[in-house]
PDB file of C-alpha atoms in Angstrom:
ATOM      1  CA  MET A  56      22.027  -3.704   0.013  1.00 38.00           C
ATOM      2  CA  LEU A  57      18.252  -5.068   0.024  1.00 40.00           C
ATOM      3  CA  THR A  58      17.501  -8.311  -1.930  1.00 38.00           C
ATOM      4  CA  TYR A  59      14.305 -10.196  -1.715  1.00 37.00           C
ATOM      5  CA  LYS A  60      12.400 -12.873  -3.488  1.00 38.00           C
ATOM      6  CA  ARG A  61      10.168 -11.625  -6.351  1.00 42.00           C
ATOM      7  CA  ALA A  62       7.074 -13.494  -7.046  1.00 40.00           C
ATOM      8  CA  ASP A  63       7.095 -13.131 -10.992  1.00 40.00           C
ATOM      9  CA  SER A  64      10.330 -14.978 -11.336  1.00 36.00           C
ATOM     10  CA  LYS A  65      10.001 -17.770 -14.009  1.00 33.00           C
ATOM     11  CA  GLU A  66      11.258 -20.369 -11.385  1.00 32.00           C
ATOM     12  CA  GLY A  67       8.843 -19.110  -8.783  1.00 34.00           C
ATOM     13  CA  PHE A  68      10.541 -17.183  -6.038  1.00 31.00           C
ATOM     14  CA  SER A  69      14.007 -16.283  -6.434  1.00 31.00           C
ATOM     15  CA  LEU A  70      16.415 -13.508  -5.273  1.00 39.00           C
ATOM     16  CA  ALA A  71      16.048 -10.197  -7.332  1.00 56.00           C
ATOM     17  CA  GLN A  72      16.905  -6.655  -7.246  1.00 75.00           C
ATOM     18  CA  PRO A  73      13.915  -4.562  -6.364  1.00 84.00           C
ATOM     19  CA  THR A  74      12.853  -2.206  -8.968  1.00 89.00           C
ATOM     20  CA  ILE A  75      11.442   1.286  -8.167  1.00 94.00           C
ATOM     21  CA  LEU A  76       9.746   3.652 -10.367  1.00 95.00           C
ATOM     22  CA  LEU A  77      10.196   7.258  -9.549  1.00 95.00           C
ATOM     23  CA  VAL A  78       7.618   9.803 -11.004  1.00 94.00           C
ATOM     24  CA  ASP A  79       7.932  13.400 -10.626  1.00 92.00           C
ATOM     25  CA  ASP A  80       8.212  16.139 -13.030  1.00 90.00           C
ATOM     26  CA  GLU A  81      11.037  17.946 -10.970  1.00 90.00           C
ATOM     27  CA  LYS A  82      14.189  16.458 -12.306  1.00 90.00           C
ATOM     28  CA  GLU A  83      16.243  17.563  -9.295  1.00 91.00           C
ATOM     29  CA  ILE A  84      14.128  15.560  -6.956  1.00 90.00           C
ATOM     30  CA  ILE A  85      14.466  12.454  -9.059  1.00 91.00           C
ATOM     31  CA  ASP A  86      18.300  13.029  -9.477  1.00 92.00           C
ATOM     32  CA  LEU A  87      18.619  13.236  -5.770  1.00 91.00           C
ATOM     33  CA  LEU A  88      16.524  10.326  -4.915  1.00 91.00           C
ATOM     34  CA  GLU A  89      18.552   8.173  -7.481  1.00 91.00           C
ATOM     35  CA  ILE A  90      21.676   9.009  -5.501  1.00 91.00           C
ATOM     36  CA  TYR A  91      20.351   7.508  -2.412  1.00 91.00           C
ATOM     37  CA  LEU A  92      18.465   4.598  -3.979  1.00 91.00           C
ATOM     38  CA  LYS A  93      21.326   3.431  -6.068  1.00 88.00           C
ATOM     39  CA  ASN A  94      23.708   3.434  -3.175  1.00 89.00           C
ATOM     40  CA  GLU A  95      21.185   0.817  -1.562  1.00 87.00           C
ATOM     41  CA  GLY A  96      21.309  -1.206  -4.595  1.00 87.00           C
ATOM     42  CA  TYR A  97      17.952  -0.625  -6.084  1.00 90.00           C
ATOM     43  CA  ARG A  98      17.109  -0.777  -9.760  1.00 88.00           C
ATOM     44  CA  LEU A  99      15.541   2.550 -10.922  1.00 92.00           C
ATOM     45  CA  LEU A 100      12.986   3.658 -13.662  1.00 93.00           C
ATOM     46  CA  ARG A 101      11.893   7.273 -14.256  1.00 93.00           C
ATOM     47  CA  ALA A 102       8.942   9.049 -15.504  1.00 93.00           C
ATOM     48  CA  SER A 103       7.912  12.823 -15.466  1.00 92.00           C
ATOM     49  CA  ASN A 104       4.127  12.304 -15.278  1.00 92.00           C
ATOM     50  CA  GLY A 105       1.342   9.820 -14.959  1.00 91.00           C
ATOM     51  CA  LEU A 106       1.017   8.924 -18.606  1.00 93.00           C
ATOM     52  CA  GLU A 107       4.683   8.184 -18.679  1.00 93.00           C
ATOM     53  CA  ALA A 108       4.424   6.076 -15.636  1.00 93.00           C
ATOM     54  CA  LEU A 109       1.511   4.060 -17.140  1.00 93.00           C
ATOM     55  CA  SER A 110       3.553   3.434 -20.191  1.00 92.00           C
ATOM     56  CA  VAL A 111       6.502   2.224 -18.232  1.00 92.00           C
ATOM     57  CA  LEU A 112       4.277  -0.242 -16.149  1.00 91.00           C
ATOM     58  CA  SER A 113       3.034  -1.818 -19.099  1.00 88.00           C
ATOM     59  CA  LYS A 114       6.739  -2.793 -20.239  1.00 87.00           C
ATOM     60  CA  GLU A 115       8.430  -3.321 -16.940  1.00 87.00           C
ATOM     61  CA  THR A 116       7.793  -5.236 -13.699  1.00 85.00           C
ATOM     62  CA  VAL A 117       8.140  -2.682 -10.824  1.00 89.00           C
ATOM     63  CA  ASP A 118       8.083  -3.512  -6.991  1.00 89.00           C
ATOM     64  CA  LEU A 119       7.315   0.061  -5.659  1.00 94.00           C
ATOM     65  CA  ILE A 120       6.224   3.357  -7.042  1.00 95.00           C
ATOM     66  CA  VAL A 121       7.273   6.780  -5.563  1.00 94.00           C
ATOM     67  CA  LEU A 122       4.512   9.090  -7.214  1.00 92.00           C
ATOM     68  CA  ASP A 123       4.279  12.897  -6.977  1.00 90.00           C
ATOM     69  CA  ILE A 124       0.713  14.171  -7.017  1.00 88.00           C
ATOM     70  CA  MET A 125       1.089  17.450  -8.880  1.00 87.00           C
ATOM     71  CA  MET A 126       2.319  16.842 -12.455  1.00 88.00           C
ATOM     72  CA  PRO A 127       1.364  17.982 -16.014  1.00 87.00           C
ATOM     73  CA  LYS A 128      -0.759  15.727 -18.457  1.00 89.00           C
ATOM     74  CA  MET A 129      -1.737  13.235 -15.594  1.00 89.00           C
ATOM     75  CA  ASP A 130      -1.491  13.884 -12.029  1.00 88.00           C
ATOM     76  CA  GLY A 131      -0.504  11.503  -9.358  1.00 86.00           C
ATOM     77  CA  ILE A 132      -4.059  10.905  -8.047  1.00 88.00           C
ATOM     78  CA  GLU A 133      -5.448   9.888 -11.507  1.00 89.00           C
ATOM     79  CA  ALA A 134      -2.462   7.723 -12.223  1.00 91.00           C
ATOM     80  CA  CYS A 135      -2.733   6.067  -8.860  1.00 90.00           C
ATOM     81  CA  LEU A 136      -6.402   5.160  -9.566  1.00 89.00           C
ATOM     82  CA  LYS A 137      -5.509   3.717 -12.941  1.00 89.00           C
ATOM     83  CA  ILE A 138      -2.510   1.705 -11.447  1.00 89.00           C
ATOM     84  CA  ARG A 139      -4.783   0.210  -8.843  1.00 86.00           C
ATOM     85  CA  GLU A 140      -7.148  -1.057 -11.493  1.00 81.00           C
ATOM     86  CA  GLN A 141      -4.320  -3.580 -12.514  1.00 81.00           C
ATOM     87  CA  LYS A 142      -1.522  -3.490  -9.953  1.00 82.00           C
ATOM     88  CA  ASN A 143      -1.057  -3.887  -6.194  1.00 81.00           C
ATOM     89  CA  MET A 144       2.654  -3.011  -5.631  1.00 85.00           C
ATOM     90  CA  PRO A 145       3.144  -0.235  -2.701  1.00 90.00           C
ATOM     91  CA  ILE A 146       2.679   3.369  -3.850  1.00 92.00           C
ATOM     92  CA  ILE A 147       4.277   6.282  -1.827  1.00 93.00           C
ATOM     93  CA  MET A 148       2.736   9.694  -2.751  1.00 90.00           C
ATOM     94  CA  LEU A 149       4.712  12.787  -2.706  1.00 88.00           C
ATOM     95  CA  SER A 150       3.268  16.243  -2.460  1.00 82.00           C
ATOM     96  CA  ALA A 151       4.138  19.816  -1.578  1.00 78.00           C
ATOM     97  CA  LYS A 152       0.914  20.041   0.149  1.00 69.00           C
ATOM     98  CA  SER A 153       0.633  18.801   3.840  1.00 64.00           C
ATOM     99  CA  GLN A 154      -3.030  19.392   4.794  1.00 62.00           C
ATOM    100  CA  ASP A 155      -4.885  16.401   6.202  1.00 64.00           C
ATOM    101  CA  MET A 156      -7.427  16.511   3.182  1.00 68.00           C
ATOM    102  CA  ASP A 157      -4.581  16.262   0.711  1.00 68.00           C
ATOM    103  CA  LYS A 158      -3.255  13.237   2.629  1.00 71.00           C
ATOM    104  CA  ILE A 159      -6.720  11.670   2.760  1.00 77.00           C
ATOM    105  CA  LEU A 160      -7.178  12.309  -0.814  1.00 76.00           C
ATOM    106  CA  GLY A 161      -3.804  10.604  -1.613  1.00 73.00           C
ATOM    107  CA  LEU A 162      -4.588   7.494   0.605  1.00 80.00           C
ATOM    108  CA  SER A 163      -8.112   7.347  -0.709  1.00 79.00           C
ATOM    109  CA  SER A 164      -6.782   7.017  -4.336  1.00 80.00           C
ATOM    110  CA  GLY A 165      -4.907   3.808  -3.434  1.00 84.00           C
ATOM    111  CA  ALA A 166      -1.710   5.039  -1.995  1.00 86.00           C
ATOM    112  CA  ASP A 167      -0.087   3.130   0.879  1.00 87.00           C
ATOM    113  CA  ASP A 168       1.931   5.996   2.337  1.00 88.00           C
ATOM    114  CA  TYR A 169       2.186   9.705   1.986  1.00 86.00           C
ATOM    115  CA  VAL A 170       5.227  12.083   2.272  1.00 87.00           C
ATOM    116  CA  SER A 171       5.181  15.841   2.164  1.00 85.00           C
ATOM    117  CA  LYS A 172       7.613  17.936   0.406  1.00 84.00           C
ATOM    118  CA  PRO A 173      10.207  18.891   1.432  1.00 84.00           C
ATOM    119  CA  PHE A 174      11.328  15.818   2.859  1.00 87.00           C
ATOM    120  CA  ASN A 175      14.450  14.200   4.229  1.00 89.00           C
ATOM    121  CA  PRO A 176      15.611  11.556   1.645  1.00 89.00           C
ATOM    122  CA  LEU A 177      16.736   9.232   4.415  1.00 91.00           C
ATOM    123  CA  GLU A 178      13.174   9.133   5.788  1.00 89.00           C
ATOM    124  CA  LEU A 179      11.788   8.273   2.410  1.00 90.00           C
ATOM    125  CA  LEU A 180      14.393   5.601   1.937  1.00 91.00           C
ATOM    126  CA  ALA A 181      13.321   4.029   5.226  1.00 90.00           C
ATOM    127  CA  ARG A 182       9.721   4.268   4.228  1.00 89.00           C
ATOM    128  CA  ILE A 183      10.595   2.590   0.963  1.00 91.00           C
ATOM    129  CA  LYS A 184      12.245  -0.293   2.731  1.00 89.00           C
ATOM    130  CA  SER A 185       9.410  -0.679   5.082  1.00 86.00           C
ATOM    131  CA  GLN A 186       6.947  -0.966   2.407  1.00 86.00           C
ATOM    132  CA  LEU A 187       8.937  -3.424   0.323  1.00 86.00           C
ATOM    133  CA  ARG A 188       9.511  -5.784   3.623  1.00 81.00           C
ATOM    134  CA  ARG A 189       5.743  -5.644   4.188  1.00 75.00           C
ATOM    135  CA  TYR A 190       4.971  -6.330   0.635  1.00 74.00           C
ATOM    136  CA  THR A 191       7.450  -9.341   0.394  1.00 67.00           C
ATOM    137  CA  ARG A 192       5.867 -10.840   3.377  1.00 62.00           C
ATOM    138  CA  LEU A 193       2.510 -10.696   1.792  1.00 57.00           C
ATOM    139  CA  ASN A 194       3.650 -12.391  -1.331  1.00 56.00           C
ATOM    140  CA  VAL A 195       6.001 -14.947  -0.185  1.00 49.00           C
ATOM    141  CA  PRO A 196       4.452 -18.520   0.459  1.00 44.00           C
ATOM    142  CA  GLN A 197       4.484 -19.533   4.170  1.00 43.00           C
ATOM    143  CA  ALA A 198       5.292 -22.968   5.414  1.00 40.00           C
ATOM    144  CA  ASN A 199       1.858 -23.683   6.914  1.00 39.00           C
ATOM    145  CA  THR A 200      -1.853 -24.329   5.717  1.00 43.00           C
ATOM    146  CA  SER A 201      -3.399 -21.196   7.272  1.00 64.00           C
ATOM    147  CA  HIS A 202      -3.337 -19.067   4.139  1.00 81.00           C
ATOM    148  CA  GLU A 203      -7.141 -19.442   3.654  1.00 85.00           C
ATOM    149  CA  ILE A 204      -9.365 -17.240   5.869  1.00 87.00           C
ATOM    150  CA  GLU A 205     -13.154 -17.322   5.786  1.00 88.00           C
ATOM    151  CA  VAL A 206     -15.583 -14.835   7.256  1.00 88.00           C
ATOM    152  CA  ASP A 207     -18.961 -15.804   6.055  1.00 87.00           C
ATOM    153  CA  GLU A 208     -19.159 -14.802   2.409  1.00 90.00           C
ATOM    154  CA  LEU A 209     -15.696 -13.291   2.548  1.00 92.00           C
ATOM    155  CA  THR A 210     -12.661 -15.436   1.591  1.00 91.00           C
ATOM    156  CA  MET A 211      -8.932 -14.335   1.746  1.00 91.00           C
ATOM    157  CA  ASN A 212      -5.968 -16.183   0.378  1.00 90.00           C
ATOM    158  CA  THR A 213      -2.542 -14.856   1.771  1.00 86.00           C
ATOM    159  CA  LEU A 214      -0.599 -16.843  -0.886  1.00 83.00           C
ATOM    160  CA  THR A 215      -2.246 -15.438  -3.995  1.00 86.00           C
ATOM    161  CA  HIS A 216      -3.249 -12.109  -2.181  1.00 88.00           C
ATOM    162  CA  GLU A 217      -7.040 -12.709  -3.444  1.00 90.00           C
ATOM    163  CA  VAL A 218     -10.001 -11.570  -1.701  1.00 92.00           C
ATOM    164  CA  LYS A 219     -13.488 -12.630  -2.653  1.00 93.00           C
ATOM    165  CA  VAL A 220     -17.030 -11.625  -1.334  1.00 92.00           C
ATOM    166  CA  ASP A 221     -19.861 -14.091  -2.590  1.00 88.00           C
ATOM    167  CA  GLY A 222     -17.445 -15.142  -5.423  1.00 87.00           C
ATOM    168  CA  ARG A 223     -16.847 -11.627  -6.407  1.00 91.00           C
ATOM    169  CA  GLU A 224     -13.040 -10.604  -6.672  1.00 93.00           C
ATOM    170  CA  ILE A 225     -12.065  -7.716  -4.620  1.00 92.00           C
ATOM    171  CA  LYS A 226      -8.927  -5.680  -5.306  1.00 92.00           C
ATOM    172  CA  LEU A 227      -7.133  -4.459  -2.247  1.00 91.00           C
ATOM    173  CA  THR A 228      -3.674  -2.458  -1.917  1.00 90.00           C
ATOM    174  CA  PRO A 229      -1.164  -4.307   0.220  1.00 89.00           C
ATOM    175  CA  ARG A 230      -1.989  -2.063   3.271  1.00 90.00           C
ATOM    176  CA  GLU A 231      -5.708  -2.709   2.953  1.00 92.00           C
ATOM    177  CA  PHE A 232      -5.133  -6.458   2.574  1.00 92.00           C
ATOM    178  CA  ALA A 233      -2.762  -6.366   5.719  1.00 92.00           C
ATOM    179  CA  ILE A 234      -5.499  -4.640   7.914  1.00 93.00           C
ATOM    180  CA  LEU A 235      -8.344  -6.982   6.653  1.00 93.00           C
ATOM    181  CA  GLU A 236      -6.045  -9.885   7.358  1.00 92.00           C
ATOM    182  CA  LEU A 237      -5.160  -8.782  10.806  1.00 91.00           C
ATOM    183  CA  LEU A 238      -8.723  -8.358  11.732  1.00 92.00           C
ATOM    184  CA  ALA A 239     -10.076 -11.525  10.199  1.00 90.00           C
ATOM    185  CA  ARG A 240      -7.203 -13.643  11.809  1.00 87.00           C
ATOM    186  CA  HIS A 241      -8.312 -12.447  15.007  1.00 86.00           C
ATOM    187  CA  ARG A 242     -12.036 -12.672  14.661  1.00 84.00           C
ATOM    188  CA  GLY A 243     -13.913 -11.210  17.571  1.00 85.00           C
ATOM    189  CA  THR A 244     -10.849  -9.355  18.899  1.00 87.00           C
ATOM    190  CA  VAL A 245     -11.172  -5.587  19.033  1.00 88.00           C
ATOM    191  CA  TRP A 246      -8.276  -3.754  17.648  1.00 89.00           C
ATOM    192  CA  SER A 247      -7.542   0.019  18.437  1.00 89.00           C
ATOM    193  CA  ILE A 248      -6.421   2.318  15.706  1.00 89.00           C
ATOM    194  CA  GLU A 249      -3.041   2.571  17.556  1.00 88.00           C
ATOM    195  CA  LYS A 250      -2.563  -1.331  17.685  1.00 88.00           C
ATOM    196  CA  ILE A 251      -3.732  -1.642  13.979  1.00 90.00           C
ATOM    197  CA  TYR A 252      -1.075   0.964  12.783  1.00 89.00           C
ATOM    198  CA  GLU A 253       1.713  -0.463  14.825  1.00 85.00           C
ATOM    199  CA  ALA A 254       1.014  -3.975  13.793  1.00 86.00           C
ATOM    200  CA  VAL A 255       0.640  -3.199   9.939  1.00 88.00           C
ATOM    201  CA  TRP A 256       2.994  -0.082   9.504  1.00 84.00           C
ATOM    202  CA  GLN A 257       5.595  -1.589  12.152  1.00 80.00           C
ATOM    203  CA  GLU A 258       6.197   2.125  13.412  1.00 80.00           C
ATOM    204  CA  PRO A 259       5.041   4.208  16.200  1.00 78.00           C
ATOM    205  CA  TYR A 260       1.469   5.620  15.936  1.00 78.00           C
ATOM    206  CA  PHE A 261       0.952   9.388  16.173  1.00 73.00           C
ATOM    207  CA  ASP A 262      -2.228  10.632  17.778  1.00 66.00           C
ATOM    208  CA  SER A 263      -3.085  13.012  14.900  1.00 56.00           C
ATOM    209  CA  ASP A 264      -2.631  10.314  12.236  1.00 65.00           C
ATOM    210  CA  ASN A 265      -5.973   9.418  10.476  1.00 83.00           C
ATOM    211  CA  THR A 266      -4.261   7.021   8.088  1.00 86.00           C
ATOM    212  CA  VAL A 267      -6.067   3.938   9.502  1.00 89.00           C
ATOM    213  CA  MET A 268      -9.482   5.257   9.483  1.00 90.00           C
ATOM    214  CA  VAL A 269      -9.000   6.086   5.826  1.00 91.00           C
ATOM    215  CA  HIS A 270      -7.940   2.611   4.958  1.00 93.00           C
ATOM    216  CA  ILE A 271     -10.833   1.108   6.936  1.00 93.00           C
ATOM    217  CA  ARG A 272     -13.173   3.332   5.019  1.00 93.00           C
ATOM    218  CA  LYS A 273     -11.685   2.302   1.633  1.00 93.00           C
ATOM    219  CA  ILE A 274     -11.765  -1.414   2.671  1.00 94.00           C
ATOM    220  CA  ARG A 275     -15.507  -1.082   3.508  1.00 94.00           C
ATOM    221  CA  GLU A 276     -16.307   0.617   0.405  1.00 94.00           C
ATOM    222  CA  LYS A 277     -14.852  -2.460  -1.468  1.00 94.00           C
ATOM    223  CA  ILE A 278     -16.043  -5.338   0.495  1.00 93.00           C
ATOM    224  CA  GLU A 279     -19.405  -4.140   2.106  1.00 92.00           C
ATOM    225  CA  ASP A 280     -22.744  -3.835   0.225  1.00 90.00           C
ATOM    226  CA  ASN A 281     -23.615  -0.951   2.373  1.00 91.00           C
ATOM    227  CA  PRO A 282     -20.426   0.645   3.940  1.00 89.00           C
ATOM    228  CA  ARG A 283     -22.525   2.691   6.204  1.00 89.00           C
ATOM    229  CA  LYS A 284     -23.874  -0.564   7.925  1.00 90.00           C
ATOM    230  CA  PRO A 285     -20.891  -2.731   7.670  1.00 91.00           C
ATOM    231  CA  LYS A 286     -21.292  -6.591   8.007  1.00 91.00           C
ATOM    232  CA  PHE A 287     -17.664  -7.455   8.172  1.00 92.00           C
ATOM    233  CA  ILE A 288     -15.807  -4.692   9.788  1.00 93.00           C
ATOM    234  CA  LYS A 289     -17.468  -3.512  12.956  1.00 93.00           C
ATOM    235  CA  THR A 290     -16.837  -0.116  14.678  1.00 92.00           C
ATOM    236  CA  VAL A 291     -16.545  -0.543  18.387  1.00 89.00           C
ATOM    237  CA  TRP A 292     -17.058   3.208  19.487  1.00 88.00           C
ATOM    238  CA  GLY A 293     -14.181   4.626  21.619  1.00 84.00           C
ATOM    239  CA  VAL A 294     -12.277   1.451  21.350  1.00 86.00           C
ATOM    240  CA  GLY A 295     -11.449   0.345  17.760  1.00 90.00           C
ATOM    241  CA  TYR A 296     -12.520  -2.077  14.984  1.00 92.00           C
ATOM    242  CA  LYS A 297     -13.170  -5.800  14.848  1.00 92.00           C
ATOM    243  CA  VAL A 298     -14.438  -8.467  12.482  1.00 90.00           C
ATOM    244  CA  GLU A 299     -17.111 -10.515  13.893  1.00 81.00           C
TER     245      GLU A 299
END
């Protein structure tokens, strides 16, 4: 059973049962996932479309969302965009489509991971655990004073998960924050796509995976005045990326 420290406890950080919101209009998939996730000790909430998901989020504290793309009333892409306006918990997209462009669209809307249907429930469970571990590390205070990172006009606070450029607050997803923190902490060091993926996702990198590039593009769109001529995240052609 996975337990971890929730940041929104009235007493600060205390052990809590992770809450997962399952959003899919296919009842059979929700029922199947419930069996696996309840066996792991998770607290589960359900929604059948994006509108219901937003309603649940307005009333409940959720630690991770499993979000289908193709749904009636409000699809997963639109729901993800609206969720990201206020929330930064991990989001795993589900879709019957497996083309690269569909995956890029899902990640570009703010998702942290993408799983194609049909999927192995055990694989999805492993991805959920990985996302929650990463999110927990990003939100639990560390016993050191290196939580402030500054790169010219860009500042990061790893305790509050805040990013600002020229005093303007920037909202990043947990993955985007982790990538930017990795590059900013190792200023001047060039990181290959493979090394970034393995450091942030903590799993082996696959050559055909363009996940890192999608996330880098989204970060640039948020922090750069001109993403085509980035000031903070530089591309070292044929090698990787770095923060100067």
